[in-house]
mmCIF file of C-alpha atoms in Angstrom:
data_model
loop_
_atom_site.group_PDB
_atom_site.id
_atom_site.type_symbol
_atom_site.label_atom_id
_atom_site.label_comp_id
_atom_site.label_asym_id
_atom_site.label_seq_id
_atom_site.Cartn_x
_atom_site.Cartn_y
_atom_site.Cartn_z
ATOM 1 C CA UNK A 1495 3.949 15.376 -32.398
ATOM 2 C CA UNK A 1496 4.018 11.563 -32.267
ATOM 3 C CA UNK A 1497 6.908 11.335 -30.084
ATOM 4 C CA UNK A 1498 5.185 13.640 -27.475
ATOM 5 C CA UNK A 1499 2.098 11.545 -27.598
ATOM 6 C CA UNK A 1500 4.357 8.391 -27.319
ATOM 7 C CA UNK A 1501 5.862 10.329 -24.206
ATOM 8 C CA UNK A 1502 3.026 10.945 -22.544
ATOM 9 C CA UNK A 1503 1.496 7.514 -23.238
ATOM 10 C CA UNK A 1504 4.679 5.882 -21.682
ATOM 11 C CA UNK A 1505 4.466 8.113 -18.516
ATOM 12 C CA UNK A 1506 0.912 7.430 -18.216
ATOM 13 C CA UNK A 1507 1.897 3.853 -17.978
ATOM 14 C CA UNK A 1508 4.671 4.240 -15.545
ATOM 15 C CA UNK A 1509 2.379 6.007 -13.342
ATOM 16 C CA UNK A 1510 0.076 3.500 -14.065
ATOM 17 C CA UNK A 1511 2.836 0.561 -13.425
ATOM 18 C CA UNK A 1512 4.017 2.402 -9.722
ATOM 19 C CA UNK A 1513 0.153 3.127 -8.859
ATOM 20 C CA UNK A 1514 -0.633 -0.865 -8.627
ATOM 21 C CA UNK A 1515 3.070 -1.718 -7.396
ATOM 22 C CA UNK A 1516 2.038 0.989 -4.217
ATOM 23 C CA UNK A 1517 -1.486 -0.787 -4.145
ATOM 24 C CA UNK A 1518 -0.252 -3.855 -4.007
ATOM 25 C CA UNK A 1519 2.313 -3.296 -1.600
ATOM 26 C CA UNK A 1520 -0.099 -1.368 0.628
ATOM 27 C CA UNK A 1521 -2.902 -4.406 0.840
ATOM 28 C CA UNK A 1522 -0.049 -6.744 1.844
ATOM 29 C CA UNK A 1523 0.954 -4.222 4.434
ATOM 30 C CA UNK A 1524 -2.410 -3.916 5.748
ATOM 31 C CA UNK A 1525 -3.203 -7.204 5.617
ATOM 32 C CA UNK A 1526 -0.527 -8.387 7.668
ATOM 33 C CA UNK A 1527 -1.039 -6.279 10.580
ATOM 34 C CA UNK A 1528 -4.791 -6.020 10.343
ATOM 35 C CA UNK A 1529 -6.138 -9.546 8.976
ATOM 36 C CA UNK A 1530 -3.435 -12.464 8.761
ATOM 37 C CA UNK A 1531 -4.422 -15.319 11.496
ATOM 38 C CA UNK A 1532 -1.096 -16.283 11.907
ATOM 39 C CA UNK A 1533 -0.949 -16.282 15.663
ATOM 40 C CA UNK A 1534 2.156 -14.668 15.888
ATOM 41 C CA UNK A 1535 1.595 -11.792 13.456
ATOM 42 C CA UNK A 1536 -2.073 -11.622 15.408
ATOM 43 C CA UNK A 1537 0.015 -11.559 18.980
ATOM 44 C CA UNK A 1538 2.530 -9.164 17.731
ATOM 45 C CA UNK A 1539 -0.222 -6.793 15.941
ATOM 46 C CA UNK A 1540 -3.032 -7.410 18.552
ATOM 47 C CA UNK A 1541 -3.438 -3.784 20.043
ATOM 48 C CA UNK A 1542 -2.948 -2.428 17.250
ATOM 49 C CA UNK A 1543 -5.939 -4.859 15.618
ATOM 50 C CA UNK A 1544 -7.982 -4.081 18.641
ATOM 51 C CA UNK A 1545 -6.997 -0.030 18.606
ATOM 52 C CA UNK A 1546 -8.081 0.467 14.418
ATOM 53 C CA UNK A 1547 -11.338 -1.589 14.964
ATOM 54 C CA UNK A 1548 -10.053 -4.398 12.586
ATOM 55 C CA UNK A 1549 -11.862 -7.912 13.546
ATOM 56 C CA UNK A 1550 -9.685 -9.682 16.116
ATOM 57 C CA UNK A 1551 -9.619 -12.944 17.917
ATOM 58 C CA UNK B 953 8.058 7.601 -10.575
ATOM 59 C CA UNK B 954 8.463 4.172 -8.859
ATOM 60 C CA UNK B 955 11.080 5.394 -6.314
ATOM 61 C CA UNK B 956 8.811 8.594 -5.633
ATOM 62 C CA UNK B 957 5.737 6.494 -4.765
ATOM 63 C CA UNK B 958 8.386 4.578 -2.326
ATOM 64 C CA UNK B 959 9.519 7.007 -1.135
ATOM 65 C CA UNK B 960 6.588 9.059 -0.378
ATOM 66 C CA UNK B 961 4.392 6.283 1.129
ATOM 67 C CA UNK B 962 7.497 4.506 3.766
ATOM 68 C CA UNK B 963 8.152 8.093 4.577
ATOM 69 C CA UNK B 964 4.448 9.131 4.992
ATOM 70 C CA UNK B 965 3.513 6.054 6.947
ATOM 71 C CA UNK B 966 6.539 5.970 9.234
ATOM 72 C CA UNK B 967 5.939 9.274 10.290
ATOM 73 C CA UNK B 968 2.184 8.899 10.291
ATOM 74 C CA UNK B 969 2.607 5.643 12.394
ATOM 75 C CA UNK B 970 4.752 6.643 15.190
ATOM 76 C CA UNK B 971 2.747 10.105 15.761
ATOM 77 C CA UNK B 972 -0.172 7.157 15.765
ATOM 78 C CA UNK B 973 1.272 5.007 18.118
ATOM 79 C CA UNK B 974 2.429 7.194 20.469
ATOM 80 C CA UNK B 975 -1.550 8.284 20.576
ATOM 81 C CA UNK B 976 -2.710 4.304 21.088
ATOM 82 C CA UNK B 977 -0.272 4.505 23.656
ATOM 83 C CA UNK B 978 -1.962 6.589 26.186
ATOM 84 C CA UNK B 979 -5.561 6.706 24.676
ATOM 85 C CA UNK B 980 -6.677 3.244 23.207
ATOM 86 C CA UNK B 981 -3.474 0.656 24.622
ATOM 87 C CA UNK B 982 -4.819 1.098 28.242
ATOM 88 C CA UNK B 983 -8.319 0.163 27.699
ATOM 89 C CA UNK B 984 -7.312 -2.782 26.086
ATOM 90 C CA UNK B 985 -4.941 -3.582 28.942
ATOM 91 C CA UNK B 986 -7.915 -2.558 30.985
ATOM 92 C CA UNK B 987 -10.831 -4.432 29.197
ATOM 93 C CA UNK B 988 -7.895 -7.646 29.407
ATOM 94 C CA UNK B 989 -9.413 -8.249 33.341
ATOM 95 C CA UNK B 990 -12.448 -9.561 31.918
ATOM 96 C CA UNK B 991 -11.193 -11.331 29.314
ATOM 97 C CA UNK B 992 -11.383 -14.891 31.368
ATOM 98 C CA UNK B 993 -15.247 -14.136 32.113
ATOM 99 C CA UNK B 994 -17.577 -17.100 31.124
ATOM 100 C CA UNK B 995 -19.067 -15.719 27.722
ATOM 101 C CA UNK B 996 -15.480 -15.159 26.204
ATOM 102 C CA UNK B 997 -15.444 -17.923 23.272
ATOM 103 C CA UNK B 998 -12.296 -19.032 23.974
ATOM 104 C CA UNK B 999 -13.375 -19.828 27.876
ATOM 105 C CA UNK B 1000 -11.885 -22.803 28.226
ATOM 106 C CA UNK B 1001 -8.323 -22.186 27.476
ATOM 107 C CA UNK B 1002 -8.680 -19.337 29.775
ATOM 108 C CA UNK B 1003 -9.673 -20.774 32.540
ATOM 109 C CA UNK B 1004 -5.959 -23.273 31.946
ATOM 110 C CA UNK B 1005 -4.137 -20.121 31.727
ATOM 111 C CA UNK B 1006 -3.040 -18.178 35.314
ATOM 112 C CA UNK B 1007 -4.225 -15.146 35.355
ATOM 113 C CA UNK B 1008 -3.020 -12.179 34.779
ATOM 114 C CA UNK B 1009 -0.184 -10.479 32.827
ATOM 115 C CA UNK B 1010 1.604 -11.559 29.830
ATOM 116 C CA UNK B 1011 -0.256 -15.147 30.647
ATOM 117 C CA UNK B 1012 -3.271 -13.620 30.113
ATOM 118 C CA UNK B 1013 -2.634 -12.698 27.036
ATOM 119 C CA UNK B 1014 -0.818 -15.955 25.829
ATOM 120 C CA UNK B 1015 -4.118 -17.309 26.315
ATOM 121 C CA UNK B 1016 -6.254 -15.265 24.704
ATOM 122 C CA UNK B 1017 -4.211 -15.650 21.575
ATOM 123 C CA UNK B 1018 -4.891 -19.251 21.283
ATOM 124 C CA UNK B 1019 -7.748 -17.991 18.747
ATOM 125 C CA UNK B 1020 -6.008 -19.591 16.503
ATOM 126 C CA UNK B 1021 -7.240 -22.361 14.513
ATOM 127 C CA UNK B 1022 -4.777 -25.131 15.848
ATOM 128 C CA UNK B 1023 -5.828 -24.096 19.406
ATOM 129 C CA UNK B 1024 -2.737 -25.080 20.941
ATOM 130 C CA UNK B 1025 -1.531 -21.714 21.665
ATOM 131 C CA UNK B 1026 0.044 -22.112 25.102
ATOM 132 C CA UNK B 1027 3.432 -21.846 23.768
ATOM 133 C CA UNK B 1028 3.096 -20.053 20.942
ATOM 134 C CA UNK B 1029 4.916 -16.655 20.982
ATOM 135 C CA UNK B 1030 3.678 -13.085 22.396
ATOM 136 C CA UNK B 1031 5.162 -9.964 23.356
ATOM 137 C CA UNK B 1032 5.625 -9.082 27.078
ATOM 138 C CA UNK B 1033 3.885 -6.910 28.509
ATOM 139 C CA UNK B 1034 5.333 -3.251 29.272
ATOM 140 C CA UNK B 1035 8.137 -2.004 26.610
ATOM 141 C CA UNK B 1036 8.284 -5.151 24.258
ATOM 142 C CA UNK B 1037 4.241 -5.272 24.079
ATOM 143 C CA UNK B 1038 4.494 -1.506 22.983
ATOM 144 C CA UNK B 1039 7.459 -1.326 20.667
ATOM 145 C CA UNK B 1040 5.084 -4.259 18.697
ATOM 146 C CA UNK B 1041 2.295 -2.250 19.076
ATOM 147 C CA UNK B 1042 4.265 0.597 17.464
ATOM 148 C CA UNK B 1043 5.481 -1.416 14.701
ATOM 149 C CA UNK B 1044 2.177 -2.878 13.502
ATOM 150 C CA UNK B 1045 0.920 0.277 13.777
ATOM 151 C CA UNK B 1046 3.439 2.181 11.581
ATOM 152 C CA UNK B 1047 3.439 -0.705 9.295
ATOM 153 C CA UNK B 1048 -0.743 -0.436 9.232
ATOM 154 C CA UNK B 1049 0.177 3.384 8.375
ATOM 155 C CA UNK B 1050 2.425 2.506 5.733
ATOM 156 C CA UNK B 1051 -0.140 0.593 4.160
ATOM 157 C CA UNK B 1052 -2.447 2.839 4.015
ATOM 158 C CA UNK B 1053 -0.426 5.689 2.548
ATOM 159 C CA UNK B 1054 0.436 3.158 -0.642
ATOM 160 C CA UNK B 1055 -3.247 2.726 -0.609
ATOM 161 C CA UNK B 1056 -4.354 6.249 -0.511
ATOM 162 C CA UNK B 1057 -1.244 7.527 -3.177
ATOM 163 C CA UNK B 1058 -2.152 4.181 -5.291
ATOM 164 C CA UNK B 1059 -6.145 5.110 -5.301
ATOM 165 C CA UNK B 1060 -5.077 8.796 -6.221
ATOM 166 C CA UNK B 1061 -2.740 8.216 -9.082
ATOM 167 C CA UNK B 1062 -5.106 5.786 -10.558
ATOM 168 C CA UNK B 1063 -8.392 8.618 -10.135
ATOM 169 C CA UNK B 1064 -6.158 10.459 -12.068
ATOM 170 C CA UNK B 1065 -5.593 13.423 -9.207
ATOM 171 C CA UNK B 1066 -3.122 15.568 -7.853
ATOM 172 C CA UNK B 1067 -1.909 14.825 -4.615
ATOM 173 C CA UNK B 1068 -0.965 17.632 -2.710
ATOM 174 C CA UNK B 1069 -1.876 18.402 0.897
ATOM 175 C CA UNK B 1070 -5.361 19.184 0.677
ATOM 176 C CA UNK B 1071 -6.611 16.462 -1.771
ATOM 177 C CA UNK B 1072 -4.540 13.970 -0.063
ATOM 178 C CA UNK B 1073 -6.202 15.230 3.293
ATOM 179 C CA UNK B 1074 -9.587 15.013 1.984
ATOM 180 C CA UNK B 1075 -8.666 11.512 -0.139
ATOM 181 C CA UNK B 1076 -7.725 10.927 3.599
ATOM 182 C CA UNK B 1077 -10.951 11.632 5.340
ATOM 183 C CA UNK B 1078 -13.009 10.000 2.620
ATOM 184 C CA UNK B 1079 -10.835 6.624 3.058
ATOM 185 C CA UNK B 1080 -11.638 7.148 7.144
ATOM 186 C CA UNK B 1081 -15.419 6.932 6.185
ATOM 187 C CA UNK B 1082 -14.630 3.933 3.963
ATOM 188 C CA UNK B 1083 -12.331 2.022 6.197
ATOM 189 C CA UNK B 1084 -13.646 3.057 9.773
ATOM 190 C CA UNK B 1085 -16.856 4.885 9.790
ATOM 191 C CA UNK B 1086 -18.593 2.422 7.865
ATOM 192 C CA UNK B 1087 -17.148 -1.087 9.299
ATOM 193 C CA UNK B 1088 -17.600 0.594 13.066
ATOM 194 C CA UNK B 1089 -21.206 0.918 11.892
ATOM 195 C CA UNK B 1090 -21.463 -2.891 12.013
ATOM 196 C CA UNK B 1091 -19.048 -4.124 13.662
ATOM 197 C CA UNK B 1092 -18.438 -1.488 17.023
ATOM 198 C CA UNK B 1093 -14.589 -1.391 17.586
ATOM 199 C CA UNK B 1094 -13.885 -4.399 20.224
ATOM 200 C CA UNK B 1095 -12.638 -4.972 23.210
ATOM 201 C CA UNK B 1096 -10.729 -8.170 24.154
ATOM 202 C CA UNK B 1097 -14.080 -9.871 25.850
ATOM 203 C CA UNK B 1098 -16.455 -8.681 24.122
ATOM 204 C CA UNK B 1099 -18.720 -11.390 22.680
ATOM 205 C CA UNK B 1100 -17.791 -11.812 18.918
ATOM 206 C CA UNK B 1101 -19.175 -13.625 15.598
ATOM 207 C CA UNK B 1102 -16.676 -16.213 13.940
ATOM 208 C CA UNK B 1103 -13.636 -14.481 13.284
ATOM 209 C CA UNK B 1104 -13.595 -15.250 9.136
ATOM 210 C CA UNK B 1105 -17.583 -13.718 8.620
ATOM 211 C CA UNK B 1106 -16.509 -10.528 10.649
ATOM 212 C CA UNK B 1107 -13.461 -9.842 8.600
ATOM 213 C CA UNK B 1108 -15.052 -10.603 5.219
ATOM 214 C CA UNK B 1109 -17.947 -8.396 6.274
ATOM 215 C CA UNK B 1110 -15.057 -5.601 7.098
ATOM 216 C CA UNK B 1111 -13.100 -6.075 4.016
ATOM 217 C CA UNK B 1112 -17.121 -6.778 1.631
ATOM 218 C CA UNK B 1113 -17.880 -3.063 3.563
ATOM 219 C CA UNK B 1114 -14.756 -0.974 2.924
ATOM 220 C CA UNK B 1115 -14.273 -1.730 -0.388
ATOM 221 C CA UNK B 1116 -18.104 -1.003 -1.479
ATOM 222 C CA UNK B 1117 -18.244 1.914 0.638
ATOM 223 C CA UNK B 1118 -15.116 3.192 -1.118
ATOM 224 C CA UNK B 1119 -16.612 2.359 -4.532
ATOM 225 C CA UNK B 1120 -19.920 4.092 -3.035
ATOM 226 C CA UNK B 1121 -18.201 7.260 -1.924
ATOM 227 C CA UNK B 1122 -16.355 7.586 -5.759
ATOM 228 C CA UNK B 1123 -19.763 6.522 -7.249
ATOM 229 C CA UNK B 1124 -20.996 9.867 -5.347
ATOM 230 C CA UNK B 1125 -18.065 11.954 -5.565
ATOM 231 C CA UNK B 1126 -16.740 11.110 -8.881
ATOM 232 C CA UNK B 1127 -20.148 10.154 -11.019
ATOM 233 C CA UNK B 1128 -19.822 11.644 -14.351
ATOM 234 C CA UNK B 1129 -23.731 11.387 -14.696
ATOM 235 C CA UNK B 1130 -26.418 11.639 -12.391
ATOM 236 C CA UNK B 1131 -27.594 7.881 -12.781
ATOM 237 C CA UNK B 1132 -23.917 7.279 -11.472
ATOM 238 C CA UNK B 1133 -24.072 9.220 -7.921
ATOM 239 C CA UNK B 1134 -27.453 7.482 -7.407
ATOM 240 C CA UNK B 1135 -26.202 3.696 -7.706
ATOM 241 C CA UNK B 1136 -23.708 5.113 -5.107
ATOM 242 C CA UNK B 1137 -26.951 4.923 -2.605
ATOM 243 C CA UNK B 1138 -27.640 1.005 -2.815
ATOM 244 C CA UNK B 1139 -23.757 0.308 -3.386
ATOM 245 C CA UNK B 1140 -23.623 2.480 0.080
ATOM 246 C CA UNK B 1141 -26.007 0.742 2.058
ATOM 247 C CA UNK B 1142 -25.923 -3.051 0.981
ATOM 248 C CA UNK B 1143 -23.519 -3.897 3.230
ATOM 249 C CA UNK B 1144 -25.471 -2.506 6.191
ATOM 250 C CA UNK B 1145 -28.761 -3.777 4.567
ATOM 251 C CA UNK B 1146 -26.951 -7.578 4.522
ATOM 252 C CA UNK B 1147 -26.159 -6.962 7.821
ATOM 253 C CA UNK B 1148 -22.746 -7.649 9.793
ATOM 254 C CA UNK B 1149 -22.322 -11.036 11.297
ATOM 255 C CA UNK B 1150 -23.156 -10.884 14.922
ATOM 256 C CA UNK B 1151 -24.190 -13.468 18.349
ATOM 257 C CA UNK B 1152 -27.279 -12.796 20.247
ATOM 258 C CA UNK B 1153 -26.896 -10.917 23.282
ATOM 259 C CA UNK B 1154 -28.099 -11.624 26.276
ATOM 260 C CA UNK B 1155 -27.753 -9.087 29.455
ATOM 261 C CA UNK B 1156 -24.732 -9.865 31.400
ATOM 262 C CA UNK B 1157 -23.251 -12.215 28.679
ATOM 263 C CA UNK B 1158 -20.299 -10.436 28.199
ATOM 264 C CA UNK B 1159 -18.073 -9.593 30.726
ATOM 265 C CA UNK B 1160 -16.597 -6.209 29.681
ATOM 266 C CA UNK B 1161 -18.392 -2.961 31.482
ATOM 267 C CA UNK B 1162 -20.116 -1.415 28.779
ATOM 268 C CA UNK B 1163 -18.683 2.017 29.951
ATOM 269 C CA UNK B 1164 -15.278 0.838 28.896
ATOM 270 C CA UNK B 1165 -16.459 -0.622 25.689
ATOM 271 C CA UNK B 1166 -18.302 2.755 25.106
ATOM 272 C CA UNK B 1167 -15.126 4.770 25.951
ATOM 273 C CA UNK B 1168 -12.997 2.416 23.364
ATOM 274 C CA UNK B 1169 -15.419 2.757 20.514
ATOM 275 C CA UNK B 1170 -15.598 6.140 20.435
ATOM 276 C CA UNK B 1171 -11.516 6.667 21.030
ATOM 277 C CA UNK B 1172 -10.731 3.964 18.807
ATOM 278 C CA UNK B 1173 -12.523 5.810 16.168
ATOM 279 C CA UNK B 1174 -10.785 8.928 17.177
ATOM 280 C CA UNK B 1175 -7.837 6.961 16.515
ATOM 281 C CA UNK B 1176 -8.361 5.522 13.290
ATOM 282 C CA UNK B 1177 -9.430 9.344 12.135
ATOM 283 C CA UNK B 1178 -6.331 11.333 13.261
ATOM 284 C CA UNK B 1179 -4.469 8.616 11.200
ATOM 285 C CA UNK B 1180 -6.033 8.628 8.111
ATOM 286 C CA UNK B 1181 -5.687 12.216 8.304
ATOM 287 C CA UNK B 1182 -2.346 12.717 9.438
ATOM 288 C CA UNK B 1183 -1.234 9.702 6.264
ATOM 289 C CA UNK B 1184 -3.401 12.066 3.546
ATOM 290 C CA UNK B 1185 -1.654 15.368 5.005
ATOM 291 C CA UNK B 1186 1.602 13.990 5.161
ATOM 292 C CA UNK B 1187 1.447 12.119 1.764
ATOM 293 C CA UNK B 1188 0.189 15.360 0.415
ATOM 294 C CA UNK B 1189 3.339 16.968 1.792
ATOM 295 C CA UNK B 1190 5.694 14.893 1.010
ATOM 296 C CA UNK B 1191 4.424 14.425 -2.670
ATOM 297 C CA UNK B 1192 4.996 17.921 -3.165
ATOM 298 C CA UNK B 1193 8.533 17.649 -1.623
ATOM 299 C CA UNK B 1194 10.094 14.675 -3.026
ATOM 300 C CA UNK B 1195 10.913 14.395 -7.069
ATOM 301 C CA UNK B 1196 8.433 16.938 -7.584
ATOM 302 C CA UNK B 1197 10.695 18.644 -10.030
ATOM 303 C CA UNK B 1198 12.092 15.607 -11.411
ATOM 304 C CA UNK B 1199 8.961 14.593 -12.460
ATOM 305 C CA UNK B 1200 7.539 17.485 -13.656
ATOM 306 C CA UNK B 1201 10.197 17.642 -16.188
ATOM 307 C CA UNK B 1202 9.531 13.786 -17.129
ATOM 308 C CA UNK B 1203 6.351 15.073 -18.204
ATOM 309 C CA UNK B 1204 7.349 17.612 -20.526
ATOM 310 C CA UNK B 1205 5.610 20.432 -17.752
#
């Protein structure tokens, strides 16, 4: 019984764990292409800015 | 479970993204290209470095991207125009895709749902809502031209609006009591009650026809919900595809 609740706990927190790793990961994606004023990620990203209606130049 | 969210969200998003950016390619790409001969009009903000730059072409649009801060942008780097301009395109916009998969299987796995195809999709559509409906209500999708607030106020008003609409929409979705779903209202509409940073307009200040700025808002918009879609579907899909038995037996199932 307490090794099956000690399971479960420890997948919760792997799931937990990979969940903000992915969330993480995604924001930093996003931000790069959609927010970052570094002129050459803007230049590189800039239709793509302009196409998903994120704020640009 | 590390190596499945990986997995799932570079495969989702790469897919996602190129189906994407094939789309921008003939829908959204050209008005931009299009709405770029009116870029060097008087009301742009950036008027004086384009009246330096030749017109035209890759130049053009060296120019234009001397937004930055440093304004000394003449010979800082920029795709050309043609293939190179649209292989960039394509990568920003599978890497924008790619992002927003993690997002969408992050926000799931932490609600505590199962992510197949039809909770992804409609995880999907509510994230469209969050991310484009409710910015676009603000802040129209732009043209290069168009007259613009200071870049900073628009894109904390963006990020300020997704993120409570998002919190809104689970507030209204996910409310365990009734009291819950109705804070969802004010948490909904503060943003738009604050108001999104705009200029004054006066007729004829900006340069773009407002006939191609109409046709980009609503295609843009088009845009942004066929990919939010097509990341929920396809993260739904491959979920169910990739270490679902691995991880079923992980859990004791």
């Amino acid at each position: 019984m307490s090794t099956a609740i000690t399971h479960s706990t420890s997948v919760r927190a792997d799931v937990r764990i990979a969940a903000l790793l992915a969330l993480v990961f995604g924001f930093g994606l996003v931000f790069m292409t959609g927010f970052a004023h570094s002129s050459v990620l803007h230049n590189a990203a800039h239709d793509t800015r302009h196409s998903l209606s994120f704020p640009c130049h | 479970m590390i190596t499945r969210v990986f997995a799932v969200g570079l495969l989702a998003g790469l897919c996602a993204g190129l189906i994407v950016a094939l789309l921008q390619a003939f829908t959204t790409t050209p008005l931009i290209i299009d709405a770029e001969r009116f870029e060097g009009g008087h009301s742009h903000q950036h008027a004086s470095a384009m009246h330096e730059a030749p017109f035209g072409g890759a130049k053009l649009y060296l120019a234009h991207a001397t937004a930055g801060a440093d304004g000394d942008g003449h010979s800082e780097w920029a795709p050309e125009d043609g293939l190179e301009r649209t292989v960039y395109t394509g990568v920003a916009t599978i890497g924008t895709a790619t992002g927003f998969a993690f997002i969408l299987i992050a926000a799931m796995l932490l609600g505590g749902e199962r992510i197949t195809q039809n909770t992804a999709l409609g995880w999907g559509a509510a994230a469209f809502a969050a991310a484009g409906l409710a910015p676009a209500m603000g802040l129209a999708p732009e043209l290069p031209g168009m007259m613009a607030e200071d870049l900073f106020a628009r894109q904390q008003w963006w990020i300020m609006t997704a993120a409570m609409s998002a919190v809104g929409l689970w507030l209204l979705l996910r409310g365990e009591t009734g009291w819950l779903r109705l804070l969802a209202i004010p948490v909904l509409l503060a943003p738009h009650l604050w108001g999104a940073p705009h200029p004054a307009i006066e007729a004829g200040a900006s340069a773009v026809p407002a006939e191609l700025a109409a046709r980009f808002a609503a295609m843009s918009l088009a845009v942004q919900a066929v990919l939010w879609a097509l990341t929920g579907f396809l993260v739904g899909t491959f979920w169910q595809r990739i270490g679902a038995a691995s991880e079923a037996e992980a859990d004791g199932r």
